[in-house]
Every structure is written in structure tokens, then in C-alpha cells.
Amino acid sequence: MEFPIINLEKLNGEERSSILAKIKDACENWGFFEVLNHGIDTEFLDKVEKLTKEHYKKCMEERFKEHIASKGLNDVVTEVNDVDWESTFFLRHLPVSNIADLPELSDDYKSVMKQFASKLQVLAELLLDLLCENLNLPKSYLKNAFHGSNGPTFGTKVSNYPPCPNPDLIKGLRAHTDAGGIILLFQDDKVSGLQLLKEGEWVDVPPVRLSIVVNIGDQLEVITNGKYKSVLHRVIAQPEGEGRMSLASFYNPGSDAVIFPAPSLVAEEKNETYPKFVFEDYMKLYAGLKFEAKEPRFEAMKGNNVKLDPIATV
């Protein structure tokens, strides 16, 4: 069972059909894959990693230690199920950036993260179009499905997972599926910890230098009528070392986007098992149920009476 790592270098050449087939298989059977040669250069990603780790050391490490101490989490003797061993902050990119409003970020870090967001947006939209190609949907169908009235919602959760004295009792991040659309993760290439659930077993997502990890969110499961499914994943804290860096960027529908299964995929399956809803309503529900099964969330949304407008296909 080998985790899918896909080289995009020859996507626009003779290997396109082979690369698309690998992406299709990964979406159908894993819900996760990693991409290499994705168009974001080595020096730039090295700078993102350097500045992210420097920011944690300078601005967040002591605060995290104080928080952990105040909750007595260094000395737990039984499993903790209501807290995660992570230090995080959130950068909002679209529809309106909040980067300028975060005074702790250095000017250099702000500038780099704005560039990072732009580059990841390009990659996210490319990947959505490749998914459309594999699903026989019109080009830009998924991008348009996410658009709403003000474009997509896009942001980055910047996380550090420091060494944990009791990793068997406290997770770095508890198991969950992601609520949104397509998620692009730039992770530490030296420290592992991310795992996904496949066929009842937890499988490591390998840390590969300069790769971007891609995973399917709940909204893509709905739009694809279950052809592609979001997958439970978690972060295991490590007992020693420098800790693990993680920048997870969520390319999600706009808050007022109406999400529903693509009619052509419903016709293919001859049944429709997923609800129609406004993305913001789903997020309100998810906020309180993130670490619970997704199926009851989908079921709860079936009571929504939502008017559908046709999705533009150009």
C-alpha cells in the first residue's frame, strides 16, 4: 500500500494521461496525494519554511508553553480527547486578506505569505481543473461551483506541533475530515506525524521535501456525489526533536455558494445521496462537530430548502 506521490513535471506533455490516471486513482482510493514539480520553486518554499519556523520561535513558542502549563497538559496520565497539542494562527487570503492586520508578523514574512497564497491559489485551481477533466465535467466547473457571489474562501492555517511528553495520550490534532473544498499542505520534510485512515488502518503521509500534499474536503465529496471522498486524518505529536511545521491552505467555496452534487455525476450513479446546502450553513454546523463523523453532518443538511442556480461552465 504505497502512498501516491505524483510528479507533475510532464503534465502538459506526453505523460498527461498517465498523470491524470494517477490523480484519479488517488482521489478515488485515498482522498490524499502528494505532488512534486508543482510550479512553486525550491528557494521560495525554503524561505517560507525558514520564516515560519523563525516566527514560531520568536512569537509563539513561549506562549504555547505557558498555555500547556496552565492546563496541566505536561503531566497527564489518561487520554485527553478535548484538546490538541498544536500552536496555530490563521491567514485569510480571499475574499479579503487579513495579513496586514497581524502585527506580530514581520514585513518580510507578510510579503512572502502573500506570494505563497498567490502561488497556491494557482495550483489549487489547476488541480480543480484536472479533477474536472477526470470527472468529465466542463473545465472550471468546480471553480465555478465554489465561486458564490464574491469568489472562493481561501486561507492558510499555520501550525507548529512541538515535542510532546505524552504523545500516546494527546494527539497533535484529533481525527477529522476537512469541511472545505481542496486542501494544499506544505509540511515539514524532516518530521512526520500526519496520518490518514485507509481500510481501517492509520497510514503515514510521508514527509517529502518540497512536495505539496493535497486532500479532498467534504464539499468535493458532495459535488462529486461520493466519487471522491474526504478522509479521516490526524496528527501524531512527536516526543522529541524540533517539532513539526504545517501550512494547510484551504481553497473553499464562498460563504454563500450553494453546494450540491453535479447533475451529470448523479445521472451516472442513478442516485443522489448528498444534500444541497449553502456552504456557510455547513460551516456553522461543522464548527461544533469537527471531530465527529461527517455522515450525520450531511444528513442534517438535507432539511435545507435551497434554490439552485445553474453553475456557469465557462
mmCIF file of N, CA, C and O in Angstrom, residues 48-139:
data_model
loop_
_atom_site.group_PDB
_atom_site.id
_atom_site.type_symbol
_atom_site.label_atom_id
_atom_site.label_comp_id
_atom_site.label_asym_id
_atom_site.label_seq_id
_atom_site.Cartn_x
_atom_site.Cartn_y
_atom_site.Cartn_z
ATOM 1 N N VAL A 48 9.780 30.202 2.885
ATOM 2 C CA VAL A 48 8.533 30.087 3.650
ATOM 3 C C VAL A 48 8.776 29.270 4.923
ATOM 4 O O VAL A 48 8.360 29.660 6.023
ATOM 5 N N GLU A 49 9.473 28.149 4.776
ATOM 6 C CA GLU A 49 9.743 27.284 5.934
ATOM 7 C C GLU A 49 10.612 28.015 6.967
ATOM 8 O O GLU A 49 10.325 27.995 8.174
ATOM 9 N N LYS A 50 11.665 28.662 6.495
ATOM 10 C CA LYS A 50 12.588 29.374 7.399
ATOM 11 C C LYS A 50 11.838 30.452 8.196
ATOM 12 O O LYS A 50 11.957 30.534 9.421
ATOM 13 N N LEU A 51 11.058 31.275 7.508
ATOM 14 C CA LEU A 51 10.361 32.386 8.174
ATOM 15 C C LEU A 51 9.262 31.875 9.111
ATOM 16 O O LEU A 51 9.027 32.452 10.172
ATOM 17 N N THR A 52 8.601 30.787 8.718
ATOM 18 C CA THR A 52 7.546 30.216 9.571
ATOM 19 C C THR A 52 8.140 29.693 10.871
ATOM 20 O O THR A 52 7.606 29.925 11.961
ATOM 21 N N LYS A 53 9.261 28.996 10.776
ATOM 22 C CA LYS A 53 9.896 28.447 11.981
ATOM 23 C C LYS A 53 10.479 29.566 12.849
ATOM 24 O O LYS A 53 10.403 29.502 14.088
ATOM 25 N N GLU A 54 11.017 30.589 12.218
ATOM 26 C CA GLU A 54 11.536 31.729 12.987
ATOM 27 C C GLU A 54 10.403 32.447 13.725
ATOM 28 O O GLU A 54 10.555 32.848 14.885
ATOM 29 N N HIS A 55 9.277 32.609 13.060
ATOM 30 C CA HIS A 55 8.138 33.286 13.685
ATOM 31 C C HIS A 55 7.646 32.493 14.898
ATOM 32 O O HIS A 55 7.332 33.080 15.951
ATOM 33 N N TYR A 56 7.597 31.174 14.769
ATOM 34 C CA TYR A 56 7.158 30.358 15.905
ATOM 35 C C TYR A 56 8.098 30.544 17.090
ATOM 36 O O TYR A 56 7.654 30.772 18.225
ATOM 37 N N LYS A 57 9.387 30.451 16.835
ATOM 38 C CA LYS A 57 10.373 30.579 17.918
ATOM 39 C C LYS A 57 10.276 31.950 18.593
ATOM 40 O O LYS A 57 10.316 32.060 19.823
ATOM 41 N N LYS A 58 10.131 32.978 17.793
ATOM 42 C CA LYS A 58 10.160 34.342 18.320
ATOM 43 C C LYS A 58 8.852 34.738 19.009
ATOM 44 O O LYS A 58 8.871 35.372 20.067
ATOM 45 N N CYS A 59 7.720 34.358 18.422
ATOM 46 C CA CYS A 59 6.437 34.918 18.862
ATOM 47 C C CYS A 59 5.479 33.927 19.514
ATOM 48 O O CYS A 59 4.548 34.346 20.198
ATOM 49 N N MET A 60 5.675 32.623 19.303
ATOM 50 C CA MET A 60 4.629 31.694 19.719
ATOM 51 C C MET A 60 5.081 30.593 20.664
ATOM 52 O O MET A 60 4.274 30.039 21.405
ATOM 53 N N GLU A 61 6.376 30.284 20.682
ATOM 54 C CA GLU A 61 6.836 29.139 21.459
ATOM 55 C C GLU A 61 6.569 29.310 22.947
ATOM 56 O O GLU A 61 6.006 28.419 23.602
ATOM 57 N N GLU A 62 6.952 30.452 23.504
ATOM 58 C CA GLU A 62 6.747 30.669 24.948
ATOM 59 C C GLU A 62 5.271 30.693 25.303
ATOM 60 O O GLU A 62 4.859 30.167 26.339
ATOM 61 N N ARG A 63 4.470 31.316 24.440
ATOM 62 C CA ARG A 63 3.021 31.385 24.673
ATOM 63 C C ARG A 63 2.421 29.978 24.702
ATOM 64 O O ARG A 63 1.557 29.677 25.521
ATOM 65 N N PHE A 64 2.896 29.118 23.797
ATOM 66 C CA PHE A 64 2.399 27.746 23.769
ATOM 67 C C PHE A 64 2.775 27.012 25.060
ATOM 68 O O PHE A 64 1.942 26.323 25.669
ATOM 69 N N LYS A 65 4.020 27.171 25.498
ATOM 70 C CA LYS A 65 4.462 26.501 26.729
ATOM 71 C C LYS A 65 3.647 26.962 27.929
ATOM 72 O O LYS A 65 3.271 26.156 28.799
ATOM 73 N N GLU A 66 3.354 28.266 27.978
ATOM 74 C CA GLU A 66 2.540 28.793 29.084
ATOM 75 C C GLU A 66 1.124 28.235 29.029
ATOM 76 O O GLU A 66 0.533 27.880 30.067
ATOM 77 N N HIS A 67 0.573 28.138 27.838
ATOM 78 C CA HIS A 67 -0.786 27.611 27.665
ATOM 79 C C HIS A 67 -0.852 26.156 28.131
ATOM 80 O O HIS A 67 -1.780 25.761 28.858
ATOM 81 N N ILE A 68 0.123 25.357 27.703
ATOM 82 C CA ILE A 68 0.155 23.938 28.072
ATOM 83 C C ILE A 68 0.293 23.787 29.593
ATOM 84 O O ILE A 68 -0.390 22.974 30.227
ATOM 85 N N ALA A 69 1.189 24.584 30.180
ATOM 86 C CA ALA A 69 1.403 24.520 31.631
ATOM 87 C C ALA A 69 0.138 24.919 32.393
ATOM 88 O O ALA A 69 -0.222 24.291 33.407
ATOM 89 N N SER A 70 -0.562 25.937 31.899
ATOM 90 C CA SER A 70 -1.755 26.421 32.593
ATOM 91 C C SER A 70 -2.858 25.370 32.607
ATOM 92 O O SER A 70 -3.701 25.345 33.492
ATOM 93 N N LYS A 71 -2.857 24.484 31.619
ATOM 94 C CA LYS A 71 -3.870 23.430 31.550
ATOM 95 C C LYS A 71 -3.385 22.104 32.149
ATOM 96 O O LYS A 71 -4.106 21.112 32.135
ATOM 97 N N GLY A 72 -2.138 22.107 32.647
ATOM 98 C CA GLY A 72 -1.602 20.894 33.266
ATOM 99 C C GLY A 72 -1.379 19.755 32.288
ATOM 100 O O GLY A 72 -1.374 18.577 32.675
ATOM 101 N N LEU A 73 -1.142 20.068 31.012
ATOM 102 C CA LEU A 73 -1.083 19.017 29.989
ATOM 103 C C LEU A 73 0.271 18.322 29.917
ATOM 104 O O LEU A 73 0.400 17.294 29.249
ATOM 105 N N ASN A 74 1.271 18.866 30.601
ATOM 106 C CA ASN A 74 2.572 18.173 30.611
ATOM 107 C C ASN A 74 2.556 16.919 31.471
ATOM 108 O O ASN A 74 3.425 16.057 31.332
ATOM 109 N N ASP A 75 1.567 16.832 32.359
ATOM 110 C CA ASP A 75 1.591 15.758 33.365
ATOM 111 C C ASP A 75 0.380 14.841 33.300
ATOM 112 O O ASP A 75 0.040 14.197 34.280
ATOM 113 N N VAL A 76 -0.292 14.782 32.142
ATOM 114 C CA VAL A 76 -1.492 13.955 32.071
ATOM 115 C C VAL A 76 -1.141 12.474 32.177
ATOM 116 O O VAL A 76 -0.057 12.044 31.757
ATOM 117 N N VAL A 77 -2.064 11.714 32.757
ATOM 118 C CA VAL A 77 -1.847 10.265 32.901
ATOM 119 C C VAL A 77 -2.943 9.458 32.218
ATOM 120 O O VAL A 77 -2.850 8.232 32.114
ATOM 121 N N THR A 78 -3.997 10.148 31.746
ATOM 122 C CA THR A 78 -5.053 9.481 30.978
ATOM 123 C C THR A 78 -5.223 10.217 29.647
ATOM 124 O O THR A 78 -4.805 11.370 29.499
ATOM 125 N N GLU A 79 -5.866 9.551 28.698
ATOM 126 C CA GLU A 79 -6.008 10.125 27.357
ATOM 127 C C GLU A 79 -6.830 11.411 27.377
ATOM 128 O O GLU A 79 -7.853 11.505 28.059
ATOM 129 N N VAL A 80 -6.370 12.397 26.630
ATOM 130 C CA VAL A 80 -7.051 13.695 26.534
ATOM 131 C C VAL A 80 -7.744 13.761 25.173
ATOM 132 O O VAL A 80 -7.104 13.609 24.136
ATOM 133 N N ASN A 81 -9.073 14.006 25.183
ATOM 134 C CA ASN A 81 -9.835 13.982 23.936
ATOM 135 C C ASN A 81 -10.480 15.312 23.577
ATOM 136 O O ASN A 81 -11.283 15.379 22.649
ATOM 137 N N ASP A 82 -10.137 16.374 24.315
ATOM 138 C CA ASP A 82 -10.816 17.648 24.055
ATOM 139 C C ASP A 82 -9.842 18.791 23.756
ATOM 140 O O ASP A 82 -10.222 19.961 23.771
ATOM 141 N N VAL A 83 -8.599 18.450 23.467
ATOM 142 C CA VAL A 83 -7.614 19.491 23.164
ATOM 143 C C VAL A 83 -6.542 18.910 22.235
ATOM 144 O O VAL A 83 -6.320 17.695 22.215
ATOM 145 N N ASP A 84 -5.924 19.774 21.442
ATOM 146 C CA ASP A 84 -4.873 19.342 20.515
ATOM 147 C C ASP A 84 -3.538 19.961 20.915
ATOM 148 O O ASP A 84 -3.488 21.084 21.411
ATOM 149 N N TRP A 85 -2.460 19.217 20.676
ATOM 150 C CA TRP A 85 -1.111 19.674 21.009
ATOM 151 C C TRP A 85 -0.553 20.437 19.809
ATOM 152 O O TRP A 85 0.325 19.979 19.084
ATOM 153 N N GLU A 86 -1.091 21.628 19.561
ATOM 154 C CA GLU A 86 -0.662 22.404 18.403
ATOM 155 C C GLU A 86 -0.707 23.888 18.726
ATOM 156 O O GLU A 86 -1.494 24.341 19.557
ATOM 157 N N SER A 87 0.158 24.629 18.056
ATOM 158 C CA SER A 87 0.199 26.088 18.155
ATOM 159 C C SER A 87 -0.136 26.638 16.773
ATOM 160 O O SER A 87 0.547 26.307 15.794
ATOM 161 N N THR A 88 -1.201 27.443 16.648
ATOM 162 C CA THR A 88 -1.661 27.834 15.316
ATOM 163 C C THR A 88 -2.028 29.316 15.233
ATOM 164 O O THR A 88 -2.319 29.964 16.232
ATOM 165 N N PHE A 89 -2.013 29.823 14.001
ATOM 166 C CA PHE A 89 -2.687 31.078 13.683
ATOM 167 C C PHE A 89 -3.187 30.965 12.242
ATOM 168 O O PHE A 89 -2.775 30.065 11.489
ATOM 169 N N PHE A 90 -4.116 31.849 11.869
ATOM 170 C CA PHE A 90 -4.796 31.694 10.582
ATOM 171 C C PHE A 90 -4.622 32.935 9.724
ATOM 172 O O PHE A 90 -4.828 34.057 10.188
ATOM 173 N N LEU A 91 -4.224 32.713 8.489
ATOM 174 C CA LEU A 91 -4.108 33.790 7.497
ATOM 175 C C LEU A 91 -5.273 33.680 6.515
ATOM 176 O O LEU A 91 -5.468 32.631 5.898
ATOM 177 N N ARG A 92 -6.025 34.735 6.409
ATOM 178 C CA ARG A 92 -7.117 34.768 5.441
ATOM 179 C C ARG A 92 -6.623 35.468 4.173
ATOM 180 O O ARG A 92 -6.026 36.543 4.253
ATOM 181 N N HIS A 93 -6.848 34.860 3.014
ATOM 182 C CA HIS A 93 -6.399 35.427 1.736
ATOM 183 C C HIS A 93 -7.568 35.973 0.909
ATOM 184 O O HIS A 93 -7.500 37.071 0.379
ATOM 185 N N LEU A 94 -8.620 35.182 0.757
ATOM 186 C CA LEU A 94 -9.791 35.560 -0.032
ATOM 187 C C LEU A 94 -11.064 35.306 0.770
ATOM 188 O O LEU A 94 -11.105 34.365 1.548
ATOM 189 N N PRO A 95 -12.104 36.129 0.614
ATOM 190 C CA PRO A 95 -12.184 37.230 -0.342
ATOM 191 C C PRO A 95 -11.369 38.476 0.054
ATOM 192 O O PRO A 95 -11.048 39.293 -0.797
ATOM 193 N N VAL A 96 -11.011 38.621 1.343
ATOM 194 C CA VAL A 96 -10.231 39.785 1.788
ATOM 195 C C VAL A 96 -9.112 39.290 2.689
ATOM 196 O O VAL A 96 -9.345 38.502 3.609
ATOM 197 N N SER A 97 -7.894 39.741 2.439
ATOM 198 C CA SER A 97 -6.740 39.306 3.227
ATOM 199 C C SER A 97 -6.725 39.977 4.602
ATOM 200 O O SER A 97 -7.110 41.135 4.742
ATOM 201 N N ASN A 98 -6.260 39.221 5.601
ATOM 202 C CA ASN A 98 -6.066 39.802 6.944
ATOM 203 C C ASN A 98 -4.581 39.924 7.295
ATOM 204 O O ASN A 98 -4.231 40.256 8.432
ATOM 205 N N ILE A 99 -3.696 39.639 6.332
ATOM 206 C CA ILE A 99 -2.258 39.580 6.635
ATOM 207 C C ILE A 99 -1.741 40.914 7.170
ATOM 208 O O ILE A 99 -0.959 40.964 8.127
ATOM 209 N N ALA A 100 -2.216 42.021 6.589
ATOM 210 C CA ALA A 100 -1.758 43.346 7.036
ATOM 211 C C ALA A 100 -2.189 43.646 8.470
ATOM 212 O O ALA A 100 -1.607 44.516 9.132
ATOM 213 N N ASP A 101 -3.200 42.931 8.960
ATOM 214 C CA ASP A 101 -3.738 43.215 10.299
ATOM 215 C C ASP A 101 -3.061 42.408 11.405
ATOM 216 O O ASP A 101 -3.497 42.457 12.556
ATOM 217 N N LEU A 102 -2.029 41.637 11.068
ATOM 218 C CA LEU A 102 -1.368 40.784 12.066
ATOM 219 C C LEU A 102 -0.029 41.403 12.442
ATOM 220 O O LEU A 102 0.984 41.179 11.761
ATOM 221 N N PRO A 103 0.014 42.188 13.522
ATOM 222 C CA PRO A 103 1.216 42.967 13.844
ATOM 223 C C PRO A 103 2.435 42.128 14.202
ATOM 224 O O PRO A 103 3.564 42.595 14.056
ATOM 225 N N GLU A 104 2.227 40.875 14.659
ATOM 226 C CA GLU A 104 3.382 40.058 15.059
ATOM 227 C C GLU A 104 4.201 39.569 13.865
ATOM 228 O O GLU A 104 5.354 39.180 14.017
ATOM 229 N N LEU A 105 3.608 39.565 12.679
ATOM 230 C CA LEU A 105 4.321 39.071 11.511
ATOM 231 C C LEU A 105 5.296 40.137 11.009
ATOM 232 O O LEU A 105 4.927 41.298 10.860
ATOM 233 N N SER A 106 6.516 39.749 10.721
ATOM 234 C CA SER A 106 7.490 40.692 10.166
ATOM 235 C C SER A 106 7.052 41.098 8.758
ATOM 236 O O SER A 106 6.286 40.378 8.088
ATOM 237 N N ASP A 107 7.538 42.229 8.295
ATOM 238 C CA ASP A 107 7.183 42.689 6.951
ATOM 239 C C ASP A 107 7.624 41.676 5.894
ATOM 240 O O ASP A 107 6.918 41.433 4.903
ATOM 241 N N ASP A 108 8.785 41.083 6.101
ATOM 242 C CA ASP A 108 9.296 40.085 5.164
ATOM 243 C C ASP A 108 8.368 38.874 5.118
ATOM 244 O O ASP A 108 8.027 38.360 4.043
ATOM 245 N N TYR A 109 7.936 38.410 6.298
ATOM 246 C CA TYR A 109 7.048 37.242 6.383
ATOM 247 C C TYR A 109 5.695 37.555 5.737
ATOM 248 O O TYR A 109 5.143 36.735 4.990
ATOM 249 N N LYS A 110 5.169 38.757 5.974
ATOM 250 C CA LYS A 110 3.896 39.152 5.350
ATOM 251 C C LYS A 110 4.008 39.108 3.828
ATOM 252 O O LYS A 110 3.131 38.575 3.136
ATOM 253 N N SER A 111 5.090 39.671 3.317
ATOM 254 C CA SER A 111 5.287 39.716 1.867
ATOM 255 C C SER A 111 5.383 38.303 1.285
ATOM 256 O O SER A 111 4.757 37.984 0.260
ATOM 257 N N VAL A 112 6.151 37.449 1.945
ATOM 258 C CA VAL A 112 6.331 36.074 1.470
ATOM 259 C C VAL A 112 5.015 35.304 1.520
ATOM 260 O O VAL A 112 4.683 34.553 0.592
ATOM 261 N N MET A 113 4.229 35.501 2.583
ATOM 262 C CA MET A 113 2.980 34.751 2.702
ATOM 263 C C MET A 113 1.934 35.218 1.694
ATOM 264 O O MET A 113 1.082 34.426 1.260
ATOM 265 N N LYS A 114 1.983 36.487 1.309
ATOM 266 C CA LYS A 114 1.084 36.947 0.233
ATOM 267 C C LYS A 114 1.446 36.253 -1.076
ATOM 268 O O LYS A 114 0.568 35.812 -1.837
ATOM 269 N N GLN A 115 2.749 36.139 -1.350
ATOM 270 C CA GLN A 115 3.194 35.434 -2.558
ATOM 271 C C GLN A 115 2.833 33.948 -2.488
ATOM 272 O O GLN A 115 2.403 33.347 -3.479
ATOM 273 N N PHE A 116 3.014 33.367 -1.297
ATOM 274 C CA PHE A 116 2.691 31.956 -1.070
ATOM 275 C C PHE A 116 1.222 31.702 -1.405
ATOM 276 O O PHE A 116 0.881 30.735 -2.111
ATOM 277 N N ALA A 117 0.349 32.592 -0.930
ATOM 278 C CA ALA A 117 -1.087 32.444 -1.183
ATOM 279 C C ALA A 117 -1.385 32.492 -2.680
ATOM 280 O O ALA A 117 -2.165 31.679 -3.197
ATOM 281 N N SER A 118 -0.753 33.431 -3.378
ATOM 282 C CA SER A 118 -0.994 33.563 -4.823
ATOM 283 C C SER A 118 -0.569 32.311 -5.579
ATOM 284 O O SER A 118 -1.273 31.821 -6.464
ATOM 285 N N LYS A 119 0.591 31.791 -5.202
ATOM 286 C CA LYS A 119 1.101 30.602 -5.887
ATOM 287 C C LYS A 119 0.223 29.383 -5.596
ATOM 288 O O LYS A 119 -0.051 28.561 -6.493
ATOM 289 N N LEU A 120 -0.240 29.255 -4.356
ATOM 290 C CA LEU A 120 -1.081 28.106 -4.003
ATOM 291 C C LEU A 120 -2.464 28.214 -4.632
ATOM 292 O O LEU A 120 -3.071 27.198 -4.975
ATOM 293 N N GLN A 121 -2.959 29.433 -4.788
ATOM 294 C CA GLN A 121 -4.253 29.598 -5.455
ATOM 295 C C GLN A 121 -4.176 29.095 -6.896
ATOM 296 O O GLN A 121 -5.082 28.393 -7.369
ATOM 297 N N VAL A 122 -3.098 29.446 -7.578
ATOM 298 C CA VAL A 122 -2.899 28.971 -8.955
ATOM 299 C C VAL A 122 -2.880 27.443 -8.990
ATOM 300 O O VAL A 122 -3.526 26.811 -9.838
ATOM 301 N N LEU A 123 -2.147 26.829 -8.051
ATOM 302 C CA LEU A 123 -2.049 25.367 -8.007
ATOM 303 C C LEU A 123 -3.403 24.734 -7.676
ATOM 304 O O LEU A 123 -3.801 23.740 -8.302
ATOM 305 N N ALA A 124 -4.118 25.306 -6.710
ATOM 306 C CA ALA A 124 -5.432 24.767 -6.331
ATOM 307 C C ALA A 124 -6.382 24.780 -7.524
ATOM 308 O O ALA A 124 -7.098 23.790 -7.780
ATOM 309 N N GLU A 125 -6.378 25.877 -8.276
ATOM 310 C CA GLU A 125 -7.305 25.991 -9.408
ATOM 311 C C GLU A 125 -6.892 25.075 -10.557
ATOM 312 O O GLU A 125 -7.751 24.519 -11.255
ATOM 313 N N LEU A 126 -5.587 24.871 -10.726
ATOM 314 C CA LEU A 126 -5.121 23.886 -11.705
ATOM 315 C C LEU A 126 -5.613 22.490 -11.323
ATOM 316 O O LEU A 126 -6.148 21.744 -12.154
ATOM 317 N N LEU A 127 -5.438 22.129 -10.056
ATOM 318 C CA LEU A 127 -5.846 20.798 -9.595
ATOM 319 C C LEU A 127 -7.348 20.602 -9.734
ATOM 320 O O LEU A 127 -7.810 19.521 -10.137
ATOM 321 N N LEU A 128 -8.128 21.628 -9.424
ATOM 322 C CA LEU A 128 -9.583 21.515 -9.593
ATOM 323 C C LEU A 128 -9.936 21.254 -11.052
ATOM 324 O O LEU A 128 -10.832 20.451 -11.351
ATOM 325 N N ASP A 129 -9.228 21.906 -11.975
ATOM 326 C CA ASP A 129 -9.493 21.666 -13.400
ATOM 327 C C ASP A 129 -9.084 20.247 -13.807
ATOM 328 O O ASP A 129 -9.746 19.618 -14.651
ATOM 329 N N LEU A 130 -8.014 19.731 -13.221
ATOM 330 C CA LEU A 130 -7.621 18.343 -13.515
ATOM 331 C C LEU A 130 -8.664 17.369 -12.979
ATOM 332 O O LEU A 130 -8.976 16.356 -13.633
ATOM 333 N N LEU A 131 -9.223 17.683 -11.807
ATOM 334 C CA LEU A 131 -10.303 16.839 -11.282
ATOM 335 C C LEU A 131 -11.511 16.878 -12.216
ATOM 336 O O LEU A 131 -12.137 15.842 -12.479
ATOM 337 N N CYS A 132 -11.826 18.068 -12.735
ATOM 338 C CA CYS A 132 -12.928 18.189 -13.703
ATOM 339 C C CYS A 132 -12.684 17.295 -14.917
ATOM 340 O O CYS A 132 -13.593 16.598 -15.400
ATOM 341 N N GLU A 133 -11.445 17.326 -15.410
ATOM 342 C CA GLU A 133 -11.101 16.509 -16.578
ATOM 343 C C GLU A 133 -11.329 15.035 -16.286
ATOM 344 O O GLU A 133 -11.902 14.297 -17.109
ATOM 345 N N ASN A 134 -10.907 14.597 -15.122
ATOM 346 C CA ASN A 134 -11.087 13.190 -14.747
ATOM 347 C C ASN A 134 -12.554 12.820 -14.528
ATOM 348 O O ASN A 134 -12.945 11.666 -14.722
ATOM 349 N N LEU A 135 -13.362 13.785 -14.114
ATOM 350 C CA LEU A 135 -14.777 13.527 -13.818
ATOM 351 C C LEU A 135 -15.679 13.771 -15.030
ATOM 352 O O LEU A 135 -16.907 13.653 -14.926
ATOM 353 N N ASN A 136 -15.079 14.152 -16.163
ATOM 354 C CA ASN A 136 -15.849 14.516 -17.356
ATOM 355 C C ASN A 136 -16.814 15.665 -17.086
ATOM 356 O O ASN A 136 -17.931 15.709 -17.626
ATOM 357 N N LEU A 137 -16.379 16.579 -16.243
ATOM 358 C CA LEU A 137 -17.134 17.811 -16.007
ATOM 359 C C LEU A 137 -16.544 18.911 -16.886
ATOM 360 O O LEU A 137 -15.353 18.862 -17.223
ATOM 361 N N PRO A 138 -17.333 19.919 -17.247
ATOM 362 C CA PRO A 138 -16.763 21.028 -18.020
ATOM 363 C C PRO A 138 -15.596 21.672 -17.267
ATOM 364 O O PRO A 138 -15.607 21.737 -16.035
ATOM 365 N N LYS A 139 -14.607 22.145 -18.016
ATOM 366 C CA LYS A 139 -13.476 22.829 -17.383
ATOM 367 C C LYS A 139 -14.001 23.991 -16.537
ATOM 368 O O LYS A 139 -14.929 24.683 -16.938
#
